[in-house]
XYZ file of N, CA and C in Angstrom:
876
model
N 79.475 13.814 -15.528
C 80.216 13.301 -14.391
C 81.437 12.485 -14.819
N 82.554 12.722 -14.279
C 83.752 11.968 -14.552
C 83.793 10.772 -13.595
N 83.998 9.587 -14.100
C 83.948 8.371 -13.263
C 85.102 7.477 -13.586
N 85.786 6.994 -12.546
C 86.813 5.932 -12.661
C 86.245 4.651 -12.110
N 86.400 3.576 -12.867
C 85.869 2.304 -12.475
C 86.930 1.215 -12.548
N 87.410 0.721 -11.417
C 88.349 -0.401 -11.307
C 89.589 -0.169 -12.126
N 90.171 0.987 -12.004
C 91.360 1.384 -12.805
C 92.617 0.749 -12.104
N 93.409 0.030 -12.870
C 94.630 -0.588 -12.333
C 95.822 -0.174 -13.215
N 96.960 -0.123 -12.550
C 98.189 0.171 -13.257
C 99.417 -0.438 -12.581
N 100.297 -1.027 -13.325
C 101.532 -1.630 -12.791
C 102.740 -1.038 -13.475
N 103.840 -0.952 -12.779
C 105.127 -0.584 -13.359
C 106.134 -1.718 -13.050
N 106.602 -2.348 -14.114
C 107.622 -3.395 -13.890
C 107.203 -4.447 -12.883
N 105.980 -4.863 -12.942
C 105.482 -5.884 -12.035
C 105.010 -5.336 -10.702
N 105.186 -4.080 -10.430
C 104.745 -3.530 -9.139
C 103.395 -2.828 -9.352
N 102.366 -3.283 -8.650
C 101.058 -2.718 -8.730
C 100.968 -1.392 -8.033
N 100.714 -0.321 -8.781
C 100.671 1.022 -8.189
C 99.230 1.544 -8.095
N 98.326 1.066 -8.883
C 96.890 1.354 -8.736
C 96.125 0.071 -8.746
N 95.290 -0.165 -7.756
C 94.592 -1.447 -7.588
C 93.102 -1.215 -7.582
N 92.531 -1.334 -8.826
C 91.071 -1.164 -8.995
C 90.506 0.132 -8.357
N 91.149 1.221 -8.710
C 90.752 2.545 -8.210
C 89.430 2.984 -8.822
N 88.541 3.400 -7.995
C 87.235 3.900 -8.480
C 86.705 5.021 -7.617
N 86.259 6.066 -8.266
C 85.569 7.199 -7.575
C 84.928 8.107 -8.637
N 84.180 9.083 -8.161
C 83.484 9.999 -9.086
C 83.903 11.457 -8.801
N 83.895 12.232 -9.885
C 84.104 13.683 -9.774
C 82.928 14.333 -10.400
N 82.094 14.948 -9.557
C 80.796 15.446 -10.037
C 80.796 16.919 -10.444
N 80.026 17.272 -11.435
C 79.940 18.652 -11.868
C 79.471 19.591 -10.727
N 80.089 20.763 -10.712
C 79.645 21.751 -9.705
C 80.210 21.522 -8.321
N 81.200 20.577 -8.239
C 81.752 20.253 -6.926
C 83.298 20.163 -7.000
N 83.899 20.480 -5.881
C 85.343 20.345 -5.768
C 85.639 19.071 -5.014
N 86.410 18.199 -5.669
C 86.768 16.938 -5.061
C 88.244 16.954 -4.639
N 88.475 16.786 -3.349
C 89.858 16.718 -2.868
C 90.410 15.312 -2.959
N 91.622 15.178 -3.445
C 92.254 13.866 -3.680
C 93.504 13.845 -2.888
N 93.501 13.099 -1.764
C 94.606 13.147 -0.835
C 95.232 11.777 -0.599
N 96.537 11.820 -0.291
C 97.259 10.581 -0.004
C 98.741 10.983 0.180
N 99.491 10.094 0.763
C 100.897 10.318 0.953
C 101.669 10.252 -0.352
N 102.961 10.561 -0.287
C 103.815 10.493 -1.437
C 103.855 9.032 -1.932
N 103.699 8.854 -3.243
C 103.704 7.507 -3.818
C 102.390 6.748 -3.660
N 101.388 7.432 -3.211
C 100.070 6.722 -2.980
C 99.394 6.412 -4.268
N 99.675 7.180 -5.368
C 99.028 6.899 -6.688
C 98.220 8.062 -7.214
N 98.311 9.226 -6.580
C 97.497 10.386 -7.025
C 97.881 10.815 -8.447
N 99.151 11.076 -8.635
C 99.567 11.633 -9.946
C 99.384 10.611 -11.037
N 99.630 9.294 -10.718
C 99.416 8.296 -11.739
C 97.915 8.248 -12.134
N 97.038 8.341 -11.154
C 95.589 8.385 -11.425
C 95.228 9.589 -12.323
N 95.792 10.724 -11.979
C 95.466 11.912 -12.764
C 95.959 11.765 -14.216
N 97.129 11.211 -14.379
C 97.665 11.029 -15.733
C 96.876 10.044 -16.540
N 96.279 9.083 -15.893
C 95.401 8.125 -16.632
C 94.128 8.843 -17.032
N 93.559 9.618 -16.172
C 92.386 10.436 -16.494
C 92.631 11.230 -17.768
N 93.820 11.839 -17.838
C 94.193 12.723 -18.929
C 94.652 11.997 -20.166
N 94.868 10.694 -20.081
C 95.334 9.943 -21.200
C 96.848 10.040 -21.420
N 97.534 10.609 -20.505
C 99.027 10.656 -20.561
C 99.592 9.277 -20.337
N 98.947 8.461 -19.453
C 99.279 7.109 -19.212
C 98.069 6.231 -19.551
N 98.360 5.030 -19.984
C 97.273 4.077 -20.272
C 97.107 3.139 -19.023
N 95.847 2.915 -18.687
C 95.607 1.996 -17.573
C 95.738 0.576 -18.070
N 96.102 -0.339 -17.175
C 96.210 -1.775 -17.493
C 94.850 -2.402 -17.430
N 93.944 -1.829 -16.649
C 92.613 -2.362 -16.561
C 91.670 -1.285 -16.075
N 90.337 -1.550 -16.241
C 89.328 -0.534 -15.807
C 89.091 0.490 -16.849
N 88.268 1.482 -16.555
C 87.958 2.518 -17.528
C 87.634 3.852 -16.858
N 87.812 4.908 -17.643
C 87.460 6.246 -17.233
C 86.346 6.734 -18.206
N 85.240 7.172 -17.619
C 84.127 7.629 -18.443
C 83.683 9.036 -18.096
N 83.084 9.686 -19.050
C 82.539 11.027 -18.826
C 81.042 10.955 -19.250
N 80.161 11.236 -18.312
C 78.733 11.118 -18.521
C 78.349 9.786 -19.080
N 78.998 8.694 -18.621
C 78.633 7.351 -18.968
C 79.281 6.793 -20.196
N 80.055 7.618 -20.923
C 80.726 7.167 -22.161
C 82.216 7.215 -21.972
N 82.933 6.282 -22.658
C 84.366 6.239 -22.598
C 84.948 7.577 -23.066
N 85.955 8.024 -22.395
C 86.621 9.262 -22.739
C 87.310 9.203 -24.090
N 87.138 10.220 -24.918
C 87.861 10.256 -26.164
C 89.007 11.223 -26.069
N 89.946 11.127 -27.024
C 91.092 12.079 -26.990
C 90.610 13.501 -27.187
N 89.581 13.707 -27.993
C 89.061 15.049 -28.237
C 88.492 15.638 -26.933
N 87.779 14.837 -26.166
C 87.217 15.313 -24.868
C 88.347 15.655 -23.895
N 89.361 14.808 -23.861
C 90.489 15.066 -22.960
C 91.192 16.358 -23.303
N 91.233 16.740 -24.603
C 91.935 17.964 -24.945
C 91.141 19.205 -24.422
N 89.898 19.046 -24.084
C 89.145 20.187 -23.572
C 89.303 20.317 -22.037
N 89.872 19.314 -21.411
C 90.059 19.358 -19.957
C 91.120 20.453 -19.604
N 91.012 20.934 -18.392
C 92.059 21.788 -17.880
C 92.958 20.986 -16.940
N 94.252 21.207 -17.113
C 95.216 20.373 -16.316
C 96.299 21.256 -15.828
N 96.617 21.126 -14.545
C 97.779 21.784 -13.986
C 98.670 20.690 -13.336
N 99.823 20.399 -13.981
C 100.743 19.440 -13.375
C 101.450 19.981 -12.157
N 102.013 19.099 -11.375
C 102.750 19.555 -10.201
C 104.004 20.307 -10.640
N 104.644 19.847 -11.772
C 105.806 20.502 -12.321
C 105.373 21.733 -13.132
N 106.049 22.825 -12.993
C 105.702 23.991 -13.796
C 106.110 23.792 -15.240
N 105.242 24.199 -16.186
C 105.500 23.931 -17.588
C 105.341 25.123 -18.483
N 105.360 26.318 -17.953
C 105.204 27.508 -18.793
C 106.515 27.918 -19.373
N 106.462 28.738 -20.428
C 107.656 29.189 -21.154
C 108.233 30.385 -20.315
N 109.405 30.211 -19.754
C 109.927 31.260 -18.850
C 110.227 32.617 -19.499
N 110.508 32.605 -20.803
C 110.842 33.885 -21.471
C 109.628 34.645 -21.993
N 108.494 33.994 -21.956
C 107.265 34.688 -22.404
C 106.671 35.551 -21.331
N 105.998 36.618 -21.737
C 105.274 37.449 -20.801
C 104.036 36.719 -20.306
N 103.586 37.081 -19.092
C 102.489 36.369 -18.472
C 101.229 36.405 -19.392
N 100.809 37.604 -19.720
C 99.574 37.680 -20.547
C 99.750 37.018 -21.859
N 100.885 37.207 -22.530
C 101.169 36.582 -23.815
C 101.032 35.088 -23.722
N 101.573 34.515 -22.624
C 101.519 33.048 -22.434
C 100.110 32.494 -22.349
N 99.288 33.195 -21.514
C 97.966 32.701 -21.305
C 97.049 32.927 -22.566
N 97.282 34.055 -23.218
C 96.556 34.306 -24.481
C 96.911 33.209 -25.526
N 98.174 32.879 -25.644
C 98.628 31.854 -26.551
C 97.902 30.510 -26.285
N 97.825 30.165 -25.009
C 97.160 28.881 -24.669
C 95.678 28.921 -24.954
N 95.050 30.063 -24.760
C 93.621 30.166 -25.075
C 93.390 30.047 -26.565
N 94.303 30.636 -27.359
C 94.163 30.525 -28.833
C 94.372 29.097 -29.293
N 95.152 28.336 -28.614
C 95.337 26.925 -28.970
C 94.036 26.184 -28.775
N 93.152 26.668 -27.941
C 91.841 26.057 -27.692
C 90.788 26.625 -28.639
N 91.205 27.475 -29.583
C 90.246 27.929 -30.589
C 89.653 29.313 -30.412
N 90.122 30.051 -29.405
C 89.556 31.404 -29.192
C 90.261 32.417 -30.054
N 89.459 33.359 -30.584
C 90.024 34.461 -31.377
C 90.925 35.326 -30.488
N 91.798 36.078 -31.135
C 92.804 36.840 -30.349
C 92.170 37.811 -29.361
N 91.205 38.555 -29.766
C 90.584 39.554 -28.840
C 89.878 38.834 -27.670
N 89.164 37.790 -28.012
C 88.463 37.018 -26.935
C 89.475 36.408 -25.972
N 90.529 35.829 -26.539
C 91.571 35.209 -25.718
C 92.254 36.219 -24.823
N 92.490 37.414 -25.351
C 93.137 38.449 -24.533
C 92.223 38.897 -23.409
N 90.916 39.075 -23.707
C 89.974 39.453 -22.656
C 89.881 38.409 -21.586
N 89.783 37.185 -21.985
C 89.656 36.062 -21.003
C 90.914 35.987 -20.129
N 92.058 36.028 -20.747
C 93.296 35.936 -20.028
C 93.486 37.101 -19.053
N 93.129 38.316 -19.480
C 93.271 39.501 -18.632
C 92.408 39.403 -17.398
N 91.119 39.048 -17.649
C 90.185 38.947 -16.492
C 90.648 37.876 -15.531
N 91.035 36.685 -16.063
C 91.409 35.611 -15.189
C 92.683 35.915 -14.388
N 93.681 36.454 -15.026
C 94.937 36.793 -14.366
C 94.678 37.876 -13.291
N 93.795 38.827 -13.592
C 93.484 39.810 -12.579
C 92.798 39.216 -11.391
N 91.881 38.279 -11.627
C 91.216 37.569 -10.483
C 92.211 36.837 -9.616
N 93.263 36.323 -10.268
C 94.301 35.531 -9.549
C 95.348 36.429 -8.967
N 95.193 37.750 -9.068
C 96.140 38.649 -8.381
C 97.355 38.994 -9.197
N 97.307 38.752 -10.492
C 98.444 39.068 -11.362
C 98.178 40.228 -12.335
N 97.194 41.004 -11.984
C 96.824 42.138 -12.933
C 97.945 43.122 -13.139
N 98.842 43.280 -12.149
C 99.935 44.250 -12.324
C 101.186 43.567 -12.866
N 101.117 42.274 -13.170
C 102.313 41.542 -13.667
C 102.072 41.052 -15.075
N 101.118 41.514 -15.788
C 100.772 40.983 -17.097
C 101.891 40.999 -18.101
N 102.724 42.024 -18.004
C 103.788 42.215 -19.030
C 105.154 41.751 -18.514
N 105.189 41.113 -17.357
C 106.432 40.546 -16.807
C 106.648 39.162 -17.442
N 107.950 38.827 -17.631
C 108.232 37.471 -18.026
C 107.939 36.465 -16.924
N 107.581 35.293 -17.292
C 107.248 34.247 -16.306
C 108.400 34.045 -15.356
N 109.634 34.025 -15.906
C 110.818 33.765 -15.055
C 111.086 34.863 -14.024
N 110.452 36.043 -14.265
C 110.689 37.161 -13.280
C 109.704 37.102 -12.128
N 108.690 36.184 -12.170
C 107.774 36.064 -11.076
C 108.330 35.220 -9.944
N 107.770 35.453 -8.745
C 108.085 34.570 -7.622
C 107.485 33.220 -7.938
N 107.903 32.216 -7.180
C 107.428 30.866 -7.426
C 105.891 30.820 -7.171
N 105.417 31.592 -6.137
C 104.019 31.585 -5.890
C 103.222 32.235 -7.040
N 103.732 33.303 -7.620
C 103.090 33.935 -8.754
C 103.139 33.066 -9.982
N 104.262 32.353 -10.181
C 104.317 31.407 -11.270
C 103.244 30.313 -11.131
N 102.933 29.896 -9.871
C 101.886 28.957 -9.637
C 100.506 29.520 -10.004
N 100.301 30.783 -9.727
C 99.047 31.425 -10.106
C 98.888 31.412 -11.634
N 100.017 31.760 -12.341
C 99.984 31.790 -13.802
C 99.712 30.396 -14.336
N 100.273 29.348 -13.701
C 100.043 27.994 -14.123
C 98.587 27.596 -13.992
N 97.958 28.091 -12.880
C 96.526 27.811 -12.714
C 95.709 28.549 -13.793
N 96.095 29.764 -14.125
C 95.415 30.489 -15.193
C 95.485 29.701 -16.477
N 96.629 29.126 -16.774
C 96.788 28.331 -18.006
C 95.801 27.163 -18.046
N 95.499 26.584 -16.887
C 94.535 25.467 -16.863
C 93.109 25.876 -16.944
N 92.827 27.190 -16.627
C 91.459 27.635 -16.541
C 90.991 28.494 -17.705
N 91.880 28.995 -18.478
C 91.531 30.093 -19.426
C 90.508 29.677 -20.465
N 90.390 28.419 -20.813
C 89.463 27.997 -21.834
C 88.126 27.467 -21.256
N 87.890 27.746 -19.944
C 86.632 27.348 -19.260
C 86.381 25.818 -19.425
N 87.260 24.993 -18.931
C 87.061 23.578 -19.120
C 85.919 23.049 -18.242
N 85.215 22.020 -18.734
C 84.140 21.399 -17.922
C 84.706 20.434 -16.891
N 85.912 19.980 -17.151
C 86.595 19.117 -16.176
C 87.966 19.704 -15.934
N 88.353 19.858 -14.675
C 89.629 20.476 -14.291
C 90.393 19.556 -13.313
N 91.619 19.242 -13.691
C 92.466 18.373 -12.919
C 93.709 19.122 -12.474
N 93.852 19.250 -11.169
C 94.933 20.076 -10.610
C 95.780 19.284 -9.638
N 97.082 19.206 -9.931
C 98.002 18.465 -9.102
C 98.744 19.412 -8.205
N 98.423 19.422 -6.933
C 99.046 20.332 -5.937
C 98.929 21.835 -6.310
N 97.747 22.337 -6.547
C 97.623 23.759 -6.985
C 97.971 24.733 -5.908
N 98.024 24.377 -4.645
C 98.304 25.343 -3.596
C 99.786 25.318 -3.115
N 100.545 24.487 -3.795
C 101.991 24.407 -3.431
C 102.673 25.715 -3.625
N 103.386 26.150 -2.603
C 104.193 27.393 -2.729
C 103.380 28.698 -2.567
N 102.076 28.592 -2.258
C 101.278 29.786 -2.077
C 101.182 30.191 -0.657
N 101.255 31.509 -0.362
C 101.055 31.989 0.957
C 99.501 31.964 1.287
N 99.167 32.167 2.539
C 97.743 32.027 2.907
C 96.804 32.972 2.164
N 97.233 34.168 1.862
C 96.403 35.116 1.072
C 96.222 34.552 -0.348
N 97.289 34.109 -0.973
C 97.175 33.518 -2.334
C 96.333 32.269 -2.341
N 96.390 31.467 -1.290
C 95.538 30.275 -1.195
C 94.076 30.711 -1.227
N 93.746 31.724 -0.495
C 92.329 32.223 -0.471
C 91.953 32.736 -1.855
N 92.840 33.449 -2.538
C 92.535 33.980 -3.899
C 92.241 32.820 -4.834
N 93.172 31.849 -4.878
C 93.016 30.713 -5.785
C 91.792 29.903 -5.462
N 91.534 29.672 -4.141
C 90.384 28.934 -3.690
C 89.104 29.632 -4.180
N 89.046 30.925 -4.079
C 87.884 31.667 -4.555
C 87.616 31.487 -6.052
N 88.685 31.518 -6.812
C 88.547 31.324 -8.294
C 88.067 29.928 -8.600
N 88.587 28.903 -7.895
C 88.149 27.515 -8.127
C 86.669 27.324 -7.684
N 86.252 27.916 -6.572
C 84.882 27.811 -6.185
C 83.964 28.448 -7.148
N 84.395 29.558 -7.748
C 83.591 30.222 -8.800
C 83.424 29.300 -10.018
N 84.516 28.617 -10.397
C 84.431 27.700 -11.506
C 83.500 26.525 -11.202
N 83.547 26.019 -9.973
C 82.677 24.922 -9.583
C 81.203 25.379 -9.632
N 80.929 26.621 -9.114
C 79.529 27.093 -9.143
C 79.055 27.219 -10.592
N 79.964 27.458 -11.534
C 79.554 27.576 -12.948
C 79.388 26.164 -13.569
N 79.625 25.091 -12.796
C 79.348 23.750 -13.316
C 80.494 22.879 -13.601
N 81.739 23.335 -13.376
C 82.897 22.500 -13.670
C 83.043 21.400 -12.636
N 83.551 20.226 -13.086
C 83.918 19.107 -12.205
C 85.410 19.277 -11.932
N 85.795 19.477 -10.660
C 87.166 19.800 -10.306
C 87.724 18.734 -9.377
N 88.846 18.170 -9.768
C 89.616 17.239 -8.932
C 90.942 17.872 -8.646
N 91.274 18.004 -7.370
C 92.594 18.584 -7.026
C 93.230 17.775 -5.898
N 94.538 17.582 -6.009
C 95.314 16.950 -4.982
C 96.010 17.996 -4.146
N 96.259 17.652 -2.918
C 97.022 18.594 -2.036
C 97.495 17.837 -0.808
N 98.679 18.207 -0.313
C 99.157 17.724 0.946
C 98.704 18.652 2.117
N 98.076 19.768 1.781
C 97.667 20.720 2.763
C 96.212 20.371 3.215
N 96.138 19.455 4.232
C 94.833 18.910 4.525
C 93.882 19.951 5.102
N 94.401 20.978 5.762
C 93.490 22.028 6.236
C 92.819 22.766 5.089
N 93.561 22.956 3.985
C 93.021 23.632 2.836
C 91.976 22.731 2.136
N 92.277 21.439 2.049
C 91.353 20.511 1.374
C 90.082 20.441 2.231
N 90.209 20.360 3.549
C 89.018 20.284 4.395
C 88.114 21.504 4.259
N 88.722 22.682 4.147
C 87.960 23.879 4.015
C 87.328 24.050 2.623
N 87.957 23.523 1.613
C 87.547 23.804 0.271
C 86.699 22.719 -0.407
N 86.970 21.446 -0.120
C 86.355 20.408 -0.902
C 84.898 20.168 -0.512
N 84.098 19.751 -1.524
C 82.738 19.235 -1.298
C 82.801 17.742 -1.096
N 83.637 17.043 -1.882
C 83.801 15.616 -1.813
C 85.300 15.306 -1.575
N 85.543 14.105 -1.096
C 86.877 13.704 -0.697
C 87.186 12.304 -1.122
N 88.383 12.091 -1.630
C 88.867 10.759 -1.963
C 90.203 10.571 -1.270
N 90.370 9.515 -0.519
C 91.639 9.237 0.145
C 92.214 7.950 -0.413
N 93.483 8.078 -0.905
C 94.165 6.931 -1.503
C 95.435 6.605 -0.745
N 95.754 5.338 -0.560
C 96.983 4.856 0.038
C 97.373 3.556 -0.563
N 98.639 3.395 -0.890
C 99.093 2.156 -1.504
C 98.389 1.732 -2.735
N 97.890 2.725 -3.511
C 97.248 2.461 -4.747
C 95.799 1.994 -4.657
N 95.201 2.045 -3.458
C 93.819 1.681 -3.271
C 93.060 2.846 -2.615
N 91.780 2.935 -2.977
C 90.918 3.944 -2.394
C 90.498 3.465 -0.991
N 90.836 4.260 -0.010
C 90.517 3.870 1.377
C 89.234 4.497 1.844
N 88.851 5.644 1.276
C 87.594 6.298 1.658
C 87.194 7.258 0.553
N 85.914 7.407 0.303
C 85.427 8.362 -0.684
C 84.012 8.737 -0.319
N 83.690 9.997 -0.521
C 82.333 10.470 -0.257
C 82.315 12.001 -0.029
N 81.175 12.502 0.333
C 81.173 13.911 0.619
C 81.840 14.222 1.911
N 82.305 15.434 2.097
C 83.034 15.814 3.359
C 82.155 15.480 4.567
N 80.904 15.826 4.491
C 79.994 15.651 5.676
C 79.751 14.129 5.911
N 79.590 13.375 4.846
C 79.410 11.952 4.999
C 80.625 11.277 5.701
N 81.801 11.666 5.258
C 82.961 11.061 5.872
C 83.144 11.528 7.303
N 82.792 12.757 7.645
C 82.908 13.153 9.015
C 81.909 12.402 9.868
N 80.722 12.122 9.364
C 79.752 11.380 10.109
C 80.169 9.928 10.264
N 80.739 9.370 9.174
C 81.123 7.972 9.165
C 82.207 7.682 10.150
N 83.162 8.595 10.278
C 84.292 8.400 11.135
C 84.240 9.186 12.477
N 83.037 9.667 12.787
C 82.858 10.343 14.062
C 82.965 9.344 15.230
N 83.586 9.793 16.286
C 83.656 8.989 17.515
C 82.504 9.376 18.404
N 82.526 8.875 19.622
C 81.430 9.161 20.603
C 81.883 10.356 21.449
N 82.529 11.339 20.903
C 83.007 12.457 21.681
C 82.070 13.674 21.488
N 81.836 14.346 22.629
C 80.967 15.499 22.643
C 81.717 16.666 23.259
N 81.220 17.867 22.990
C 81.783 19.096 23.589
C 80.695 19.852 24.296
N 80.984 20.371 25.488
C 80.040 21.125 26.291
C 80.731 22.362 26.820
N 80.101 23.515 26.591
C 80.630 24.786 27.074
C 79.656 25.406 28.087
N 80.113 25.549 29.304
C 79.297 26.120 30.373
C 80.218 26.402 31.580
N 79.732 27.135 32.564
C 80.500 27.380 33.786
C 80.337 26.207 34.757
N 81.398 25.995 35.557
C 81.359 25.032 36.697
C 80.955 23.648 36.221
N 81.855 23.016 35.457
C 81.576 21.650 34.999
C 82.403 20.576 35.713
N 82.797 20.897 36.936
C 83.572 19.942 37.686
C 82.852 18.632 37.989
N 81.526 18.708 38.021
C 80.657 17.545 38.308
C 80.662 16.537 37.151
N 81.090 16.938 35.958
C 80.918 16.107 34.796
C 81.673 14.789 34.878
N 82.895 14.819 35.371
C 83.727 13.643 35.380
C 83.138 12.520 36.253
N 82.305 12.853 37.203
C 81.697 11.848 38.102
C 80.413 11.215 37.525
N 79.953 11.685 36.350
C 78.733 11.145 35.775
C 78.925 9.748 35.236
N 77.960 8.867 35.517
C 78.039 7.502 35.014
C 78.043 7.484 33.479
N 78.916 6.687 32.902
C 78.964 6.570 31.434
C 79.822 7.621 30.723
N 80.432 8.548 31.508
C 81.267 9.575 30.893
C 82.731 9.234 31.129
N 83.566 9.371 30.112
C 84.958 9.061 30.229
C 85.793 10.006 29.356
N 87.110 9.952 29.526
C 88.060 10.730 28.733
C 87.685 12.229 28.766
N 87.494 12.742 29.939
C 87.131 14.140 30.106
C 88.373 15.021 29.985
N 88.312 16.045 29.127
C 89.383 16.995 29.032
C 88.812 18.380 28.982
N 89.465 19.360 29.578
C 88.893 20.704 29.666
C 89.853 21.736 29.074
N 89.284 22.725 28.460
C 90.033 23.907 27.978
C 89.155 25.128 28.218
N 89.502 25.901 29.282
C 88.652 26.997 29.663
C 87.281 26.471 30.121
N 86.235 27.079 29.588
C 84.892 26.652 29.972
C 84.349 25.537 29.117
N 85.177 25.000 28.194
C 84.731 23.938 27.257
C 85.328 22.590 27.722
N 84.469 21.599 27.852
C 84.907 20.265 28.223
C 84.511 19.289 27.134
N 85.452 18.432 26.731
C 85.246 17.355 25.769
C 85.132 16.068 26.581
N 84.218 15.181 26.182
C 84.050 13.931 26.882
C 83.523 12.827 25.920
N 83.773 11.611 26.266
C 83.280 10.458 25.531
C 82.084 9.886 26.223
N 81.060 9.610 25.439
C 79.808 8.982 25.997
C 78.938 8.545 24.821
N 77.978 7.626 25.136
C 77.024 7.286 24.096
C 75.952 8.421 24.013
N 75.135 8.344 22.972
C 74.188 9.431 22.730
C 73.215 9.654 23.929
N 72.725 8.564 24.502
C 71.844 8.696 25.599
C 72.463 9.388 26.797
N 73.719 9.007 27.102
C 74.428 9.643 28.213
C 74.698 11.089 27.937
N 75.068 11.376 26.717
C 75.331 12.755 26.328
C 74.121 13.664 26.503
N 72.946 13.162 26.162
C 71.729 13.912 26.327
C 71.414 14.095 27.848
N 71.717 13.090 28.636
C 71.501 13.222 30.074
C 72.465 14.247 30.681
N 73.686 14.278 30.192
C 74.659 15.312 30.606
C 74.147 16.698 30.268
N 73.616 16.841 29.058
C 73.095 18.138 28.656
C 71.944 18.604 29.570
N 71.053 17.689 29.877
C 69.888 18.064 30.763
C 70.426 18.488 32.113
N 71.423 17.786 32.611
C 72.044 18.170 33.920
C 72.662 19.528 33.878
N 73.392 19.767 32.785
C 74.065 21.103 32.643
C 73.058 22.202 32.584
N 71.974 21.999 31.862
C 70.915 23.035 31.742
C 70.251 23.310 33.084
N 70.121 22.260 33.851
C 69.528 22.395 35.205
C 70.388 23.192 36.110
N 71.702 23.171 35.866
C 72.633 23.901 36.717
C 72.906 25.344 36.297
N 72.490 25.680 35.044
C 72.751 27.046 34.596
C 72.823 27.132 33.072
N 73.151 28.318 32.550
C 73.208 28.494 31.062
C 74.227 27.617 30.423
N 73.947 27.092 29.223
C 74.860 26.288 28.412
C 75.183 27.092 27.165
N 76.414 27.431 26.928
C 76.797 28.247 25.750
C 76.866 27.412 24.486
N 77.295 26.165 24.607
C 77.395 25.316 23.404
C 77.405 23.849 23.794
N 76.842 23.020 22.924
C 76.841 21.555 23.118
C 76.757 20.898 21.757
N 77.482 19.801 21.534
C 77.325 19.062 20.312
C 78.396 18.022 20.146
N 78.210 17.162 19.140
C 79.249 16.098 18.869
C 80.503 16.750 18.289
N 81.610 16.187 18.535
C 82.881 16.677 17.914
C 83.186 15.842 16.701
N 83.224 16.470 15.576
C 83.518 15.788 14.339
C 84.976 15.701 14.091
N 85.485 14.640 13.510
C 86.909 14.508 13.290
C 87.371 15.426 12.159
N 88.614 15.887 12.267
C 89.229 16.667 11.203
C 89.594 15.724 10.057
N 89.861 16.306 8.940
C 90.324 15.510 7.768
C 91.647 14.811 8.134
N 92.547 15.451 8.863
C 93.781 14.854 9.246
C 93.533 13.592 10.111
N 92.532 13.682 10.988
C 92.219 12.528 11.835
C 91.592 11.397 11.035
N 90.707 11.745 10.073
C 90.119 10.711 9.220
C 91.211 10.046 8.377
N 92.104 10.862 7.786
C 93.170 10.373 6.961
C 94.073 9.386 7.746
N 94.416 9.772 8.980
C 95.255 8.925 9.780
C 94.603 7.578 10.043
N 93.284 7.643 10.319
C 92.568 6.405 10.661
C 92.446 5.470 9.467
N 92.099 5.999 8.262
C 91.837 5.118 7.152
C 93.088 4.514 6.500
N 94.225 5.165 6.662
C 95.424 4.636 6.006
C 96.223 3.685 6.908
N 95.767 3.487 8.147
C 96.490 2.540 8.997
C 96.483 1.136 8.463
């Protein structure tokens, strides 16, 4: 497990990370979200050893990270860093060989991975001939080709269309199932919500919320419920019910748990109920609440 404990960093007297701490667990995708300048990229660069922290520590399985361990990590920076004149397959094979793989093994690994990422027909194209979205896929392949146990991705979905997002997400989920610890940042909160197992929200250099997706949804849930049934005009007059809003046969309302259960019993007495349950907040709603 990758762990950050009270990591701090200042630039020119300006504190940009203030005792940042969270965990990235094996076999799980951890979404790292925050606004521009929140401290995401600085945190990732400290994990990778590109920047030195002013305080705190980064550990892997309880021990301080070494330079040798960091070299085994997979990293995709937000800025593209591939050689534009090299062919796609040649580029990824070269990077695999830098990690110690023999030429044939490196070629097999690179070919399989690039094909999974949808670049199987572009293996012999130069990087510069690819669209920006396909260059992003190649950049992801560069981070994955050596099967890292820890993977750090800075905005991996930037510039990808919805189909490409699904392709990349599938590859990352496969890597997580194989045991990799994956930390990725993204401004696309809908993608993060769909993909992540765990979530870390940072603002102003401090961690505002961290935990599993379901834990955070439960922690920041309001007293709002949703009920789907015919003829719900009676609901607004029920004691303890407020903020009623309707969309078709579905009505959302605010109430405490006891009142919500009373409403459900009344609805069942009046006829069939298609759906009932608490409304969980979206990641965007949680994000807005915790960074205020």
